[in-house]
Amino acid sequence: MTTNDKKEKKVLPTISKTSKEYQRSKACRFCGTHRGVISKYNLKICRRCFNDHALELGFKKYD
């Protein structure tokens, strides 16, 4: 194969978030911490605040 036979892929430049922008988007709504954040279902609540506010959010506690 020659270089003319190979198809060149166009690579688009990616715009990446800086680490600070990523951390801000992953902060807890109640206390602002970045550790243990539950982002499933767009909750964005840390595990400690989730334990405190789960009943207010409509979650039920099962044994």
mmCIF file of N, CA and C in Angstrom:
data_model
loop_
_atom_site.group_PDB
_atom_site.id
_atom_site.type_symbol
_atom_site.label_atom_id
_atom_site.label_comp_id
_atom_site.label_asym_id
_atom_site.label_seq_id
_atom_site.Cartn_x
_atom_site.Cartn_y
_atom_site.Cartn_z
ATOM 1 N N MET A 1 0.831 -1.181 0.000
ATOM 2 C CA MET A 1 0.000 0.000 0.000
ATOM 3 C C MET A 1 0.874 1.244 0.000
ATOM 4 N N THR A 2 0.448 2.183 -0.721
ATOM 5 C CA THR A 2 1.150 3.458 -0.717
ATOM 6 C C THR A 2 0.402 4.433 0.176
ATOM 7 N N THR A 3 1.006 5.556 0.399
ATOM 8 C CA THR A 3 0.366 6.552 1.265
ATOM 9 C C THR A 3 -0.880 7.135 0.619
ATOM 10 N N ASN A 4 -0.981 7.090 -0.699
ATOM 11 C CA ASN A 4 -2.157 7.613 -1.382
ATOM 12 C C ASN A 4 -3.361 6.697 -1.192
ATOM 13 N N ASP A 5 -3.121 5.400 -0.956
ATOM 14 C CA ASP A 5 -4.209 4.446 -0.794
ATOM 15 C C ASP A 5 -4.855 4.533 0.592
ATOM 16 N N LYS A 6 -4.110 4.973 1.559
ATOM 17 C CA LYS A 6 -4.647 5.061 2.914
ATOM 18 C C LYS A 6 -5.541 6.291 3.047
ATOM 19 N N LYS A 7 -6.636 6.090 3.725
ATOM 20 C CA LYS A 7 -7.521 7.223 3.975
ATOM 21 C C LYS A 7 -7.110 7.871 5.289
ATOM 22 N N GLU A 8 -7.004 9.161 5.267
ATOM 23 C CA GLU A 8 -6.636 9.883 6.474
ATOM 24 C C GLU A 8 -7.902 10.286 7.224
ATOM 25 N N LYS A 9 -7.871 10.107 8.520
ATOM 26 C CA LYS A 9 -9.004 10.497 9.349
ATOM 27 C C LYS A 9 -8.818 11.934 9.790
ATOM 28 N N LYS A 10 -9.892 12.672 9.738
ATOM 29 C CA LYS A 10 -9.842 14.039 10.239
ATOM 30 C C LYS A 10 -10.110 13.993 11.733
ATOM 31 N N VAL A 11 -9.250 14.603 12.477
ATOM 32 C CA VAL A 11 -9.398 14.644 13.923
ATOM 33 C C VAL A 11 -9.840 16.043 14.311
ATOM 34 N N LEU A 12 -11.029 16.109 14.916
ATOM 35 C CA LEU A 12 -11.531 17.397 15.358
ATOM 36 C C LEU A 12 -10.946 17.721 16.724
ATOM 37 N N PRO A 13 -10.631 18.960 16.966
ATOM 38 C CA PRO A 13 -10.091 19.308 18.287
ATOM 39 C C PRO A 13 -11.178 19.163 19.349
ATOM 40 N N THR A 14 -10.817 18.580 20.479
ATOM 41 C CA THR A 14 -11.778 18.401 21.559
ATOM 42 C C THR A 14 -11.617 19.518 22.577
ATOM 43 N N ILE A 15 -12.721 19.938 23.089
ATOM 44 C CA ILE A 15 -12.705 20.967 24.121
ATOM 45 C C ILE A 15 -12.909 20.250 25.445
ATOM 46 N N SER A 16 -11.889 20.261 26.269
ATOM 47 C CA SER A 16 -11.984 19.548 27.536
ATOM 48 C C SER A 16 -12.189 20.528 28.678
ATOM 49 N N LYS A 17 -12.885 20.045 29.697
ATOM 50 C CA LYS A 17 -13.077 20.863 30.884
ATOM 51 C C LYS A 17 -11.824 20.791 31.737
ATOM 52 N N THR A 18 -11.514 21.863 32.390
ATOM 53 C CA THR A 18 -10.411 21.825 33.339
ATOM 54 C C THR A 18 -10.884 21.091 34.585
ATOM 55 N N SER A 19 -9.972 20.724 35.439
ATOM 56 C CA SER A 19 -10.347 19.963 36.627
ATOM 57 C C SER A 19 -11.240 20.783 37.557
ATOM 58 N N LYS A 20 -11.044 22.093 37.597
ATOM 59 C CA LYS A 20 -11.885 22.928 38.456
ATOM 60 C C LYS A 20 -13.317 22.977 37.933
ATOM 61 N N GLU A 21 -13.484 23.083 36.623
ATOM 62 C CA GLU A 21 -14.825 23.104 36.047
ATOM 63 C C GLU A 21 -15.523 21.772 36.266
ATOM 64 N N TYR A 22 -14.777 20.678 36.186
ATOM 65 C CA TYR A 22 -15.351 19.358 36.400
ATOM 66 C C TYR A 22 -15.775 19.200 37.853
ATOM 67 N N GLN A 23 -14.968 19.682 38.793
ATOM 68 C CA GLN A 23 -15.304 19.565 40.207
ATOM 69 C C GLN A 23 -16.523 20.402 40.560
ATOM 70 N N ARG A 24 -16.650 21.574 39.972
ATOM 71 C CA ARG A 24 -17.808 22.413 40.258
ATOM 72 C C ARG A 24 -19.094 21.741 39.815
ATOM 73 N N SER A 25 -19.038 21.027 38.714
ATOM 74 C CA SER A 25 -20.240 20.369 38.222
ATOM 75 C C SER A 25 -20.580 19.137 39.045
ATOM 76 N N LYS A 26 -19.634 18.612 39.811
ATOM 77 C CA LYS A 26 -19.854 17.419 40.615
ATOM 78 C C LYS A 26 -19.986 17.723 42.100
ATOM 79 N N ALA A 27 -20.327 18.939 42.475
ATOM 80 C CA ALA A 27 -20.419 19.304 43.888
ATOM 81 C C ALA A 27 -21.814 18.997 44.424
ATOM 82 N N CYS A 28 -21.886 18.731 45.724
ATOM 83 C CA CYS A 28 -23.153 18.464 46.402
ATOM 84 C C CYS A 28 -23.980 19.746 46.457
ATOM 85 N N ARG A 29 -25.290 19.613 46.247
ATOM 86 C CA ARG A 29 -26.166 20.781 46.275
ATOM 87 C C ARG A 29 -26.327 21.366 47.672
ATOM 88 N N PHE A 30 -26.276 20.517 48.688
ATOM 89 C CA PHE A 30 -26.543 20.971 50.051
ATOM 90 C C PHE A 30 -25.290 21.481 50.755
ATOM 91 N N CYS A 31 -24.216 20.685 50.743
ATOM 92 C CA CYS A 31 -23.035 21.074 51.525
ATOM 93 C C CYS A 31 -21.855 21.520 50.655
ATOM 94 N N GLY A 32 -21.862 21.226 49.356
ATOM 95 C CA GLY A 32 -20.820 21.694 48.461
ATOM 96 C C GLY A 32 -19.588 20.818 48.374
ATOM 97 N N THR A 33 -19.588 19.656 49.026
ATOM 98 C CA THR A 33 -18.422 18.785 48.970
ATOM 99 C C THR A 33 -18.342 18.074 47.619
ATOM 100 N N HIS A 34 -17.164 17.578 47.295
ATOM 101 C CA HIS A 34 -16.943 16.879 46.033
ATOM 102 C C HIS A 34 -16.777 15.383 46.241
ATOM 103 N N ARG A 35 -16.817 14.929 47.476
ATOM 104 C CA ARG A 35 -16.549 13.531 47.783
ATOM 105 C C ARG A 35 -17.856 12.770 47.985
ATOM 106 N N GLY A 36 -17.955 11.613 47.364
ATOM 107 C CA GLY A 36 -19.112 10.740 47.544
ATOM 108 C C GLY A 36 -20.391 11.284 46.943
ATOM 109 N N VAL A 37 -20.299 11.975 45.807
ATOM 110 C CA VAL A 37 -21.471 12.602 45.203
ATOM 111 C C VAL A 37 -22.230 11.577 44.370
ATOM 112 N N ILE A 38 -23.547 11.496 44.593
ATOM 113 C CA ILE A 38 -24.433 10.627 43.820
ATOM 114 C C ILE A 38 -24.986 11.472 42.686
ATOM 115 N N SER A 39 -24.578 11.177 41.463
ATOM 116 C CA SER A 39 -25.031 11.975 40.331
ATOM 117 C C SER A 39 -26.077 11.245 39.499
ATOM 118 N N LYS A 40 -26.433 10.036 39.901
ATOM 119 C CA LYS A 40 -27.441 9.282 39.166
ATOM 120 C C LYS A 40 -28.788 9.982 39.296
ATOM 121 N N TYR A 41 -29.567 9.985 38.230
ATOM 122 C CA TYR A 41 -30.860 10.670 38.156
ATOM 123 C C TYR A 41 -30.718 12.171 38.396
ATOM 124 N N ASN A 42 -29.537 12.700 38.139
ATOM 125 C CA ASN A 42 -29.251 14.136 38.279
ATOM 126 C C ASN A 42 -29.491 14.631 39.709
ATOM 127 N N LEU A 43 -29.188 13.778 40.709
ATOM 128 C CA LEU A 43 -29.369 14.174 42.109
ATOM 129 C C LEU A 43 -28.313 15.170 42.549
ATOM 130 N N LYS A 44 -27.046 14.863 42.280
ATOM 131 C CA LYS A 44 -25.905 15.697 42.668
ATOM 132 C C LYS A 44 -25.917 16.008 44.162
ATOM 133 N N ILE A 45 -26.031 14.939 44.962
ATOM 134 C CA ILE A 45 -26.045 15.043 46.417
ATOM 135 C C ILE A 45 -25.012 14.071 46.957
ATOM 136 N N CYS A 46 -24.258 14.480 47.967
ATOM 137 C CA CYS A 46 -23.282 13.568 48.557
ATOM 138 C C CYS A 46 -24.016 12.525 49.397
ATOM 139 N N ARG A 47 -23.344 11.451 49.703
ATOM 140 C CA ARG A 47 -23.982 10.330 50.396
ATOM 141 C C ARG A 47 -24.453 10.709 51.790
ATOM 142 N N ARG A 48 -23.757 11.624 52.447
ATOM 143 C CA ARG A 48 -24.155 12.035 53.798
ATOM 144 C C ARG A 48 -25.431 12.882 53.762
ATOM 145 N N CYS A 49 -25.502 13.821 52.827
ATOM 146 C CA CYS A 49 -26.711 14.642 52.699
ATOM 147 C C CYS A 49 -27.879 13.815 52.174
ATOM 148 N N PHE A 50 -27.591 12.821 51.338
ATOM 149 C CA PHE A 50 -28.649 11.942 50.849
ATOM 150 C C PHE A 50 -29.284 11.185 52.004
ATOM 151 N N ASN A 51 -28.472 10.748 52.953
ATOM 152 C CA ASN A 51 -28.991 10.040 54.119
ATOM 153 C C ASN A 51 -29.903 10.954 54.943
ATOM 154 N N ASP A 52 -29.576 12.229 55.035
ATOM 155 C CA ASP A 52 -30.377 13.180 55.802
ATOM 156 C C ASP A 52 -31.660 13.592 55.078
ATOM 157 N N HIS A 53 -31.605 13.774 53.766
ATOM 158 C CA HIS A 53 -32.713 14.350 53.004
ATOM 159 C C HIS A 53 -33.456 13.340 52.137
ATOM 160 N N ALA A 54 -33.236 12.050 52.321
ATOM 161 C CA ALA A 54 -33.832 11.039 51.444
ATOM 162 C C ALA A 54 -35.354 11.042 51.530
ATOM 163 N N LEU A 55 -35.905 11.163 52.720
ATOM 164 C CA LEU A 55 -37.364 11.154 52.865
ATOM 165 C C LEU A 55 -37.997 12.384 52.226
ATOM 166 N N GLU A 56 -37.337 13.529 52.308
ATOM 167 C CA GLU A 56 -37.849 14.756 51.685
ATOM 168 C C GLU A 56 -37.854 14.643 50.165
ATOM 169 N N LEU A 57 -36.903 13.884 49.622
ATOM 170 C CA LEU A 57 -36.794 13.725 48.174
ATOM 171 C C LEU A 57 -37.735 12.653 47.633
ATOM 172 N N GLY A 58 -38.386 11.898 48.528
ATOM 173 C CA GLY A 58 -39.357 10.897 48.088
ATOM 174 C C GLY A 58 -38.838 9.478 48.081
ATOM 175 N N PHE A 59 -37.683 9.227 48.664
ATOM 176 C CA PHE A 59 -37.142 7.876 48.742
ATOM 177 C C PHE A 59 -37.656 7.204 50.009
ATOM 178 N N LYS A 60 -37.857 5.885 49.928
ATOM 179 C CA LYS A 60 -38.321 5.123 51.080
ATOM 180 C C LYS A 60 -37.181 4.292 51.624
ATOM 181 N N LYS A 61 -37.162 4.118 52.937
ATOM 182 C CA LYS A 61 -36.125 3.330 53.587
ATOM 183 C C LYS A 61 -36.635 1.902 53.769
ATOM 184 N N TYR A 62 -35.899 0.944 53.220
ATOM 185 C CA TYR A 62 -36.255 -0.463 53.348
ATOM 186 C C TYR A 62 -35.325 -1.130 54.332
ATOM 187 N N ASP A 63 -35.852 -2.136 55.036
ATOM 188 C CA ASP A 63 -35.033 -2.875 56.003
ATOM 189 C C ASP A 63 -34.196 -3.926 55.336
#
